[in-house]
Amino acid sequence: MSIRVFIYDDSNERRDSLKALLMLNDRLQFVGEAMNCSNVLSDIENTAPDVVLMDINMPEVNGIEGLRLIKEHHPEVKVLIQ
């Protein structure tokens, strides 16, 4: 069974690096990415991640607000903030 991971980060380079690292591990599955949390609830509902890797400082909707929305509507999802 693999761990499903979604990435929120406004840096294309950091998202690409994290995706590359995830693909090196058979137990981790990259399921999606976004530059900010403006669609966080639909992102989570559409991809059903187990874990979210999230940047705090992003344009439009930041990581703190994204974390609040995830925990309010999907408390089972684990969130790691950088």
PDB file of C-alpha atoms in Angstrom:
ATOM      1  CA  MET A   1       0.000   0.000   0.000  1.00  0.00           C
ATOM      2  CA  SER A   2       1.393   3.403  -0.961  1.00  0.00           C
ATOM      3  CA  ILE A   3       1.088   6.732   0.815  1.00  0.00           C
ATOM      4  CA  ARG A   4      -0.665   9.294  -1.395  1.00  0.00           C
ATOM      5  CA  VAL A   5       1.015  12.739  -1.326  1.00  0.00           C
ATOM      6  CA  PHE A   6      -0.209  16.144  -2.559  1.00  0.00           C
ATOM      7  CA  ILE A   7       2.170  19.158  -2.753  1.00  0.00           C
ATOM      8  CA  TYR A   8       1.289  22.843  -2.212  1.00  0.00           C
ATOM      9  CA  ASP A   9       4.165  25.205  -3.017  1.00  0.00           C
ATOM     10  CA  ASP A  10       4.449  28.342  -5.137  1.00  0.00           C
ATOM     11  CA  SER A  11       8.004  27.421  -6.203  1.00  0.00           C
ATOM     12  CA  ASN A  12       8.053  25.318  -9.394  1.00  0.00           C
ATOM     13  CA  GLU A  13      11.597  24.170  -8.602  1.00  0.00           C
ATOM     14  CA  ARG A  14      10.694  22.983  -5.100  1.00  0.00           C
ATOM     15  CA  ARG A  15       7.562  21.159  -6.338  1.00  0.00           C
ATOM     16  CA  ASP A  16       9.614  19.448  -9.062  1.00  0.00           C
ATOM     17  CA  SER A  17      12.296  18.458  -6.531  1.00  0.00           C
ATOM     18  CA  LEU A  18       9.739  17.051  -4.112  1.00  0.00           C
ATOM     19  CA  LYS A  19       8.012  15.102  -6.907  1.00  0.00           C
ATOM     20  CA  ALA A  20      11.363  13.628  -7.965  1.00  0.00           C
ATOM     21  CA  LEU A  21      12.084  12.536  -4.386  1.00  0.00           C
ATOM     22  CA  LEU A  22       8.638  10.981  -4.023  1.00  0.00           C
ATOM     23  CA  MET A  23       9.118   8.959  -7.187  1.00  0.00           C
ATOM     24  CA  LEU A  24      12.276   7.383  -5.752  1.00  0.00           C
ATOM     25  CA  ASN A  25      10.242   5.575  -3.098  1.00  0.00           C
ATOM     26  CA  ASP A  26       7.840   2.797  -4.095  1.00  0.00           C
ATOM     27  CA  ARG A  27       5.765   3.397  -0.965  1.00  0.00           C
ATOM     28  CA  LEU A  28       4.991   7.020  -1.884  1.00  0.00           C
ATOM     29  CA  GLN A  29       2.614   8.096  -4.654  1.00  0.00           C
ATOM     30  CA  PHE A  30       2.478  11.668  -5.987  1.00  0.00           C
ATOM     31  CA  VAL A  31      -1.210  12.533  -6.563  1.00  0.00           C
ATOM     32  CA  GLY A  32      -1.175  16.255  -7.329  1.00  0.00           C
ATOM     33  CA  GLU A  33       0.201  19.735  -6.864  1.00  0.00           C
ATOM     34  CA  ALA A  34      -0.882  23.361  -6.660  1.00  0.00           C
ATOM     35  CA  MET A  35       0.764  26.793  -6.396  1.00  0.00           C
ATOM     36  CA  ASN A  36      -1.561  27.910  -3.567  1.00  0.00           C
ATOM     37  CA  CYS A  37      -4.516  26.722  -1.523  1.00  0.00           C
ATOM     38  CA  SER A  38      -7.250  28.534  -3.461  1.00  0.00           C
ATOM     39  CA  ASN A  39      -8.878  25.190  -4.383  1.00  0.00           C
ATOM     40  CA  VAL A  40      -7.704  23.203  -1.387  1.00  0.00           C
ATOM     41  CA  LEU A  41     -11.006  21.474  -0.603  1.00  0.00           C
ATOM     42  CA  SER A  42     -11.654  20.321  -4.164  1.00  0.00           C
ATOM     43  CA  ASP A  43      -7.970  19.314  -4.502  1.00  0.00           C
ATOM     44  CA  ILE A  44      -8.240  17.107  -1.419  1.00  0.00           C
ATOM     45  CA  GLU A  45     -11.612  15.653  -2.418  1.00  0.00           C
ATOM     46  CA  ASN A  46     -10.461  14.888  -5.990  1.00  0.00           C
ATOM     47  CA  THR A  47      -7.090  13.318  -5.122  1.00  0.00           C
ATOM     48  CA  ALA A  48      -7.691  11.828  -1.638  1.00  0.00           C
ATOM     49  CA  PRO A  49      -4.136  12.260  -0.328  1.00  0.00           C
ATOM     50  CA  ASP A  50      -2.944  10.697   2.908  1.00  0.00           C
ATOM     51  CA  VAL A  51      -0.321  13.413   3.362  1.00  0.00           C
ATOM     52  CA  VAL A  52      -0.036  17.032   2.206  1.00  0.00           C
ATOM     53  CA  LEU A  53       3.327  18.795   1.919  1.00  0.00           C
ATOM     54  CA  MET A  54       2.608  22.511   2.255  1.00  0.00           C
ATOM     55  CA  ASP A  55       4.518  25.767   2.037  1.00  0.00           C
ATOM     56  CA  ILE A  56       3.349  28.433   4.499  1.00  0.00           C
ATOM     57  CA  ASN A  57       4.037  31.491   2.331  1.00  0.00           C
ATOM     58  CA  MET A  58       2.048  31.303  -0.897  1.00  0.00           C
ATOM     59  CA  PRO A  59       0.070  33.896  -2.882  1.00  0.00           C
ATOM     60  CA  GLU A  60      -3.725  34.181  -2.716  1.00  0.00           C
ATOM     61  CA  VAL A  61      -4.493  31.517  -0.079  1.00  0.00           C
ATOM     62  CA  ASN A  62      -1.515  30.682   2.154  1.00  0.00           C
ATOM     63  CA  GLY A  63      -0.573  27.483   3.941  1.00  0.00           C
ATOM     64  CA  ILE A  64      -2.013  28.484   7.313  1.00  0.00           C
ATOM     65  CA  GLU A  65      -5.470  29.011   5.799  1.00  0.00           C
ATOM     66  CA  GLY A  66      -5.067  25.833   3.744  1.00  0.00           C
ATOM     67  CA  LEU A  67      -4.184  23.869   6.868  1.00  0.00           C
ATOM     68  CA  ARG A  68      -7.236  25.246   8.679  1.00  0.00           C
ATOM     69  CA  LEU A  69      -9.547  24.212   5.832  1.00  0.00           C
ATOM     70  CA  ILE A  70      -8.027  20.741   5.512  1.00  0.00           C
ATOM     71  CA  LYS A  71      -8.246  20.032   9.243  1.00  0.00           C
ATOM     72  CA  GLU A  72     -11.792  21.381   9.426  1.00  0.00           C
ATOM     73  CA  HIS A  73     -13.120  19.276   6.530  1.00  0.00           C
ATOM     74  CA  HIS A  74     -10.630  16.366   6.286  1.00  0.00           C
ATOM     75  CA  PRO A  75      -9.065  15.817   9.724  1.00  0.00           C
ATOM     76  CA  GLU A  76      -7.711  12.400   8.665  1.00  0.00           C
ATOM     77  CA  VAL A  77      -5.256  14.015   6.219  1.00  0.00           C
ATOM     78  CA  LYS A  78      -1.772  14.581   7.675  1.00  0.00           C
ATOM     79  CA  VAL A  79      -0.171  17.948   6.810  1.00  0.00           C
ATOM     80  CA  LEU A  80       3.538  18.746   6.906  1.00  0.00           C
ATOM     81  CA  ILE A  81       4.252  22.480   6.683  1.00  0.00           C
ATOM     82  CA  GLN A  82       7.534  23.964   5.569  1.00  0.00           C
TER      83      GLN A  82
END
